[in-house]
mmCIF file of C-alpha atoms and ligand atoms in Angstrom:
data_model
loop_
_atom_site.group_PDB
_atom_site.id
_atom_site.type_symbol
_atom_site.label_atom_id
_atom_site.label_comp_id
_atom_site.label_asym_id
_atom_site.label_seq_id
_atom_site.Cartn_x
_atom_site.Cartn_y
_atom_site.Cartn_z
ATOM 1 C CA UNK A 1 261.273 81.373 259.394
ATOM 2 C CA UNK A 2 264.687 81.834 257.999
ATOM 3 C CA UNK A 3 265.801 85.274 256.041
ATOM 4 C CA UNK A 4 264.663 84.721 252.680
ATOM 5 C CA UNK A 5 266.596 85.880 249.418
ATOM 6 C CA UNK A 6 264.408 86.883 246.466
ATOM 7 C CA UNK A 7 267.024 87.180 243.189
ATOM 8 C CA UNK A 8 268.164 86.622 239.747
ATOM 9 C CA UNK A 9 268.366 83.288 238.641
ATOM 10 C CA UNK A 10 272.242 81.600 237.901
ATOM 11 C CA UNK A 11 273.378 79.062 234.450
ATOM 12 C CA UNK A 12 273.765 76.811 238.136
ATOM 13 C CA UNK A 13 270.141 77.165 239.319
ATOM 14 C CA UNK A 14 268.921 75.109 236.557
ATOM 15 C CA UNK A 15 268.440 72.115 237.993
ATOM 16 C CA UNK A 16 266.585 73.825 240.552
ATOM 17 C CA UNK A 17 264.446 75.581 238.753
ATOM 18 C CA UNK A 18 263.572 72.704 236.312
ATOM 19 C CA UNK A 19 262.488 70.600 239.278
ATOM 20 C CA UNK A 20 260.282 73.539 240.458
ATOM 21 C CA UNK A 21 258.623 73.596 237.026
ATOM 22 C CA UNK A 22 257.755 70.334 237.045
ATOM 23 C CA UNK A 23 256.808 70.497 241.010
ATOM 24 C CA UNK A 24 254.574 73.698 239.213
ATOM 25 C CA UNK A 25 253.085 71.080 236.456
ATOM 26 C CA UNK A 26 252.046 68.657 238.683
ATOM 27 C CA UNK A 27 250.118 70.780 240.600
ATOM 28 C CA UNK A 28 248.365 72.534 237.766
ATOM 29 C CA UNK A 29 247.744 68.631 236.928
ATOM 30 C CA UNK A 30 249.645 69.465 233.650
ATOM 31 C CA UNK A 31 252.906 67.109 234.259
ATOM 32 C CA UNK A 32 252.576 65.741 230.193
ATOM 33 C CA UNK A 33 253.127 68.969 229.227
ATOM 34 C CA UNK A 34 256.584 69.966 230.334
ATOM 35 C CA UNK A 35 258.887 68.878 227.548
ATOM 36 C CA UNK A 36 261.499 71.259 229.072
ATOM 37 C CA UNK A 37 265.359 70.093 229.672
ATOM 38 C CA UNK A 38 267.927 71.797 232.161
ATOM 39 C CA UNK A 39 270.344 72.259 229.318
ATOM 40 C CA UNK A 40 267.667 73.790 227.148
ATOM 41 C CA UNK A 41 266.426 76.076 230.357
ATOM 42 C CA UNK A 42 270.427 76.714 229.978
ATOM 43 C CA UNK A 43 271.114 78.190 226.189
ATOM 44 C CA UNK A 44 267.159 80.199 226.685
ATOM 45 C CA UNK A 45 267.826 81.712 230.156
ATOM 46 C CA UNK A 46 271.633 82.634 229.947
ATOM 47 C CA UNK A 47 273.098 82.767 226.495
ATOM 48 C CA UNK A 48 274.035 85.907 224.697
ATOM 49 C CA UNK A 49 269.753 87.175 223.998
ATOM 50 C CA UNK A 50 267.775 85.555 226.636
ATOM 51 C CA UNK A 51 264.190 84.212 225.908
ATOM 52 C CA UNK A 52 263.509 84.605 229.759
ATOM 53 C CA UNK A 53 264.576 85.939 232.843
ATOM 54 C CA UNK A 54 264.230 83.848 236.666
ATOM 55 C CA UNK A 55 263.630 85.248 240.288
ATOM 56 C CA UNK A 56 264.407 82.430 242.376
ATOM 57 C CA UNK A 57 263.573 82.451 246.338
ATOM 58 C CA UNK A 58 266.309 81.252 248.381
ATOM 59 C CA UNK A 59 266.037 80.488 252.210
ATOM 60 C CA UNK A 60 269.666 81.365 254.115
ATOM 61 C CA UNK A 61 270.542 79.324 256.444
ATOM 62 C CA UNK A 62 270.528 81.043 260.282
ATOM 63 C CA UNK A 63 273.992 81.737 261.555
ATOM 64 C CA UNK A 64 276.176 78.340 262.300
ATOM 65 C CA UNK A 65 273.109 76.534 260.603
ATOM 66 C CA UNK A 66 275.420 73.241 258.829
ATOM 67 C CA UNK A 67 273.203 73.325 255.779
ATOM 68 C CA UNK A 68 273.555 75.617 252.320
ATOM 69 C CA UNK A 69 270.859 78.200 251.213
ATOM 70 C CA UNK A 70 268.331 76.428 249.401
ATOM 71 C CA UNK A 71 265.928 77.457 246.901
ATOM 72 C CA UNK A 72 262.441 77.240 247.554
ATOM 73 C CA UNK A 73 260.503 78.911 244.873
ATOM 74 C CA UNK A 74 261.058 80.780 241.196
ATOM 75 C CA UNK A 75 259.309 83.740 239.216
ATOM 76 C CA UNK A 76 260.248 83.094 235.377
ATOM 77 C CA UNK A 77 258.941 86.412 233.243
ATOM 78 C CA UNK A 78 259.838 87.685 229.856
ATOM 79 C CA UNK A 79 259.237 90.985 228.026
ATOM 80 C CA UNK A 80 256.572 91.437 225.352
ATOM 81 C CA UNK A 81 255.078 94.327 223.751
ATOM 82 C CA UNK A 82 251.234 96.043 223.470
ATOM 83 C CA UNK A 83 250.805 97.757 220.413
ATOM 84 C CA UNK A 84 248.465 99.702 223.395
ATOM 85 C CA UNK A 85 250.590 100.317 225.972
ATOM 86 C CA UNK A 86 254.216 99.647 224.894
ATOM 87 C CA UNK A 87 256.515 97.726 226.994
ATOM 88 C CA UNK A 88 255.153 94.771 229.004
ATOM 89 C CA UNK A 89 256.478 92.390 231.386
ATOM 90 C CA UNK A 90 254.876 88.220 231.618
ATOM 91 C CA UNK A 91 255.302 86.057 234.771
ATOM 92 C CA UNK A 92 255.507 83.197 233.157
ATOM 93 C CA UNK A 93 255.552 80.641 236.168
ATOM 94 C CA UNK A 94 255.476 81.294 239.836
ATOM 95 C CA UNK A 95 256.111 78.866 242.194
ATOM 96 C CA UNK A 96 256.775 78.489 245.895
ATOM 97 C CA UNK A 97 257.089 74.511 247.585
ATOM 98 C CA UNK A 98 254.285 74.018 249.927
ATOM 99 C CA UNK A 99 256.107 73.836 252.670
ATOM 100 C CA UNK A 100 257.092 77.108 252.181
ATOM 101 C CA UNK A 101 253.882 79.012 251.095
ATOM 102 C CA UNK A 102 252.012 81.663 253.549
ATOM 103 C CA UNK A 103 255.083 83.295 254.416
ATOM 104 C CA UNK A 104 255.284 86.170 251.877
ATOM 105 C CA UNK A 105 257.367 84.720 249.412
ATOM 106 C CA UNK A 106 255.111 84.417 246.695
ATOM 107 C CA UNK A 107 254.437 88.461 247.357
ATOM 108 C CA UNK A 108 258.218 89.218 247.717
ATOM 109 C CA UNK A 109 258.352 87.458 244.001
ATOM 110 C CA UNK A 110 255.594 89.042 242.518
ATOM 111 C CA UNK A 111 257.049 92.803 244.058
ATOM 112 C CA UNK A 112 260.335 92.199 242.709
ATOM 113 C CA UNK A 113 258.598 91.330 239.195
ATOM 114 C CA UNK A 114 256.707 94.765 239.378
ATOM 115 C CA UNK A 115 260.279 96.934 240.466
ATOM 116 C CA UNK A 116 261.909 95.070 237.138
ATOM 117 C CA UNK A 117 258.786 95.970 234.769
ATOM 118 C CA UNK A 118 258.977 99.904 236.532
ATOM 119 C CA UNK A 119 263.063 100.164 235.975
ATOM 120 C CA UNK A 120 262.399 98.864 232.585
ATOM 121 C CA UNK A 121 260.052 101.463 231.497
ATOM 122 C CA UNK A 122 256.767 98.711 231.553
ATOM 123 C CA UNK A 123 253.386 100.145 231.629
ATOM 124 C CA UNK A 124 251.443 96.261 232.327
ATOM 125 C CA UNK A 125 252.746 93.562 233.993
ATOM 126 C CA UNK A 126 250.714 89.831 232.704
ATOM 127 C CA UNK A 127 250.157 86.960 233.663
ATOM 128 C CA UNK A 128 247.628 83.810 233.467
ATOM 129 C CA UNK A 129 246.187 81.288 235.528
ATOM 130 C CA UNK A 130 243.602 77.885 235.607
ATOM 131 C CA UNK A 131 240.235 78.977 236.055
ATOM 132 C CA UNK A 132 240.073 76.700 239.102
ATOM 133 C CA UNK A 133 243.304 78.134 240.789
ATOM 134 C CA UNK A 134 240.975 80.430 243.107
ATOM 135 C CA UNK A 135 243.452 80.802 245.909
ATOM 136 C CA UNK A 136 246.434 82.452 243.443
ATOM 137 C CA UNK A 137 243.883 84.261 241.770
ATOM 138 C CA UNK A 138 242.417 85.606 245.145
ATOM 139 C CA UNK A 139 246.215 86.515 245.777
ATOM 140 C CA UNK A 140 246.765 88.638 242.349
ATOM 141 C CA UNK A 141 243.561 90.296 243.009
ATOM 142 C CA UNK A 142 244.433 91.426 246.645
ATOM 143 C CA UNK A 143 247.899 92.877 244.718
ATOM 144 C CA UNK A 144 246.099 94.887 242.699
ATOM 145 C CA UNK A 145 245.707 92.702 239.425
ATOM 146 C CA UNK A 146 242.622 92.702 237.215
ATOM 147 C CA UNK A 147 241.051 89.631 236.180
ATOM 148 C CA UNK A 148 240.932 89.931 232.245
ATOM 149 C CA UNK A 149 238.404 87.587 231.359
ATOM 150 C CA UNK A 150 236.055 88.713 233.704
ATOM 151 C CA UNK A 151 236.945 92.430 232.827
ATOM 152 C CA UNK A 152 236.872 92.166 229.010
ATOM 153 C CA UNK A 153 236.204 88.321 227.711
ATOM 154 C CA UNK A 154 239.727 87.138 226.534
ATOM 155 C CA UNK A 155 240.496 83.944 225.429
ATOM 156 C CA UNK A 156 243.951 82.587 225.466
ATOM 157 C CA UNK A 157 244.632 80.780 222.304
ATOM 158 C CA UNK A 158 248.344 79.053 221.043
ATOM 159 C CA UNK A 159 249.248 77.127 217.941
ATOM 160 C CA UNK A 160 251.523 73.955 218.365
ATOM 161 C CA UNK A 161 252.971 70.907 216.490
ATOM 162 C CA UNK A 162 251.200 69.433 213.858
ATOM 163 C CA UNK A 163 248.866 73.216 213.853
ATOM 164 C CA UNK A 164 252.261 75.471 213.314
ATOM 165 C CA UNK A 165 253.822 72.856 211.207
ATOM 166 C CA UNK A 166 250.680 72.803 208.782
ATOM 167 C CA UNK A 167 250.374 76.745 208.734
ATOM 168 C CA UNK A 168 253.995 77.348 208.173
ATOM 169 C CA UNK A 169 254.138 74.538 205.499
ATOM 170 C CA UNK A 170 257.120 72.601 207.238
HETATM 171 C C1 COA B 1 250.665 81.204 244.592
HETATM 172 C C2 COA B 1 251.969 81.078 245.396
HETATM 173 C C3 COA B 1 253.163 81.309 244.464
HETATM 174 C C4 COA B 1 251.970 82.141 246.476
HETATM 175 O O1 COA B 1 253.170 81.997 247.210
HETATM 176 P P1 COA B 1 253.179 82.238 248.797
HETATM 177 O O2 COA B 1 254.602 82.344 249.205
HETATM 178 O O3 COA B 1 252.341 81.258 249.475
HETATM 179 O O4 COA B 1 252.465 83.677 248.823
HETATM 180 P P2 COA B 1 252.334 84.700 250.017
HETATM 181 O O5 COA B 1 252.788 84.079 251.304
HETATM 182 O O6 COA B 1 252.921 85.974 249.610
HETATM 183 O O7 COA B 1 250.766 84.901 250.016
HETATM 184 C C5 COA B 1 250.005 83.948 250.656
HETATM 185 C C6 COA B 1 248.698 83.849 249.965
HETATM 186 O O8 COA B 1 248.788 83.032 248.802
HETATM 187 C C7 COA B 1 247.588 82.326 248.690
HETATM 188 N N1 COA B 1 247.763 81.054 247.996
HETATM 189 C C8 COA B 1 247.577 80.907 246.665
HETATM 190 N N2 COA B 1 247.731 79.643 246.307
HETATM 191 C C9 COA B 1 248.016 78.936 247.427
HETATM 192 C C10 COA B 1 248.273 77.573 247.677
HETATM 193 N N3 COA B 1 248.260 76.663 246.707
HETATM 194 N N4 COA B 1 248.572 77.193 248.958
HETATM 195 C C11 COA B 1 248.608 78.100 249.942
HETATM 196 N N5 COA B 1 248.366 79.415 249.761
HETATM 197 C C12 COA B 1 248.064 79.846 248.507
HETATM 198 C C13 COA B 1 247.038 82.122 250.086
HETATM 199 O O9 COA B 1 245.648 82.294 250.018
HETATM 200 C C14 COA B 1 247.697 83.190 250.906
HETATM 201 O O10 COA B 1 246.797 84.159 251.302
HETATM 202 P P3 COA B 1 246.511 84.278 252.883
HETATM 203 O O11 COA B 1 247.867 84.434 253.523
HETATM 204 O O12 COA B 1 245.627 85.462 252.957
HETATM 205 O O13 COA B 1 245.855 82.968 253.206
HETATM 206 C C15 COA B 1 252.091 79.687 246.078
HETATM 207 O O14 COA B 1 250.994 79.511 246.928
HETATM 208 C C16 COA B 1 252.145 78.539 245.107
HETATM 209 O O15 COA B 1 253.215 78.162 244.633
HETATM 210 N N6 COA B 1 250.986 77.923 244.810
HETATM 211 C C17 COA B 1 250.922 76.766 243.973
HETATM 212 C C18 COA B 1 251.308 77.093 242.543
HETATM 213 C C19 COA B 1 250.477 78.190 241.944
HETATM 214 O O16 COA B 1 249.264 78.264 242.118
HETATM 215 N N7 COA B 1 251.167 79.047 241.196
HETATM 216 C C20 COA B 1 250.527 80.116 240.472
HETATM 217 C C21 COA B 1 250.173 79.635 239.105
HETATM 218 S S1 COA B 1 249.425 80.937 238.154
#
């Protein structure tokens, strides 16, 4: 396969990255959840304090190859905080096109993820997936990852709409 190019996501890559998201949706046979524009993708990812941070994997073209790199997969990870352990790093989303997959490019994501959580002083670096998702699970495990639930029960809970509105009184 052609070089591949594992780095930090442009304003530009937007469109990109909010077709992998959905490409990402529709396999976790989720697709009526992504409410997500490119412009709002825009002011969260690359205004003055970003809400996230992207890793997207871009295949370069071999020498005197006519077409442009092209990008073929995206980590999207954000910092939060353990009252436990400090300084933690999410992957949000990771995604690489099927046509793509089996080459190490999920890995090369997932690595780069780990050097950013090290260089910014992270002790855990999270992330979730669908029960049935056996094959990406299989993958985090063979990285080194712990399976939570199995390891100590949690349950992943959120608030939304008409929930949050209620509790906030809005
Ligand atoms: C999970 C994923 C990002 C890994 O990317 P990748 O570039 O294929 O990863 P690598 O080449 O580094 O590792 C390959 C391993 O991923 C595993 N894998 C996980 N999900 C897979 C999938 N849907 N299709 C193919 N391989 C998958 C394979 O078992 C493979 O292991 P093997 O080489 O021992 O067979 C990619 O397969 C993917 O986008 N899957 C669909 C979306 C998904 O499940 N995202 C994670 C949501 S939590």
């Amino acid at each position: 396969m052609a070089s591949v190019l594992i780095r930090e996501a442009k304003e530009g890559d937007c469109g990109n990255i909010l077709r992998l998201i959905r490409e990402l949706a529709e396999y976790e046979k989720l697709s009526d959840q992504v409410k997500i524009s490119e412009e709002a993708l825009r002011a969260d990812g690359f205004g003055e304090n970003p809400f996230y941070h992207c890793l997207v994997a871009e295949i370069l073209p071999a020498p005197g190859e006519p077409q442009g790199p092209c990008v073929v997969g995206y980590g999207l990870y954000y910092f939060i905080y353990s009252t436990w352990k400090g300084r933690n790093i999410y992957l949000e989303d990771i995604y690489v096109k099927p046509e793509y997959r089996g080459h190490g490019i999920g890995s090369k994501i997932i690595k780069k993820v780990a050097e950013v959580a090290l260089d910014k002083g992270c002790s855990q670096f999270r992330l979730s997936v669908l029960d049935w998702n056996k094959r990406a699970m299989d993958l985090y495990k063979a990285l080194g990852a712990q399976d939570l639930t199995e390891a100590e029960g949690w349950h992943s809970f959120r608030f939304e709409g008409e929930a949050m509105r209620e509790l906030a009184g809005k």
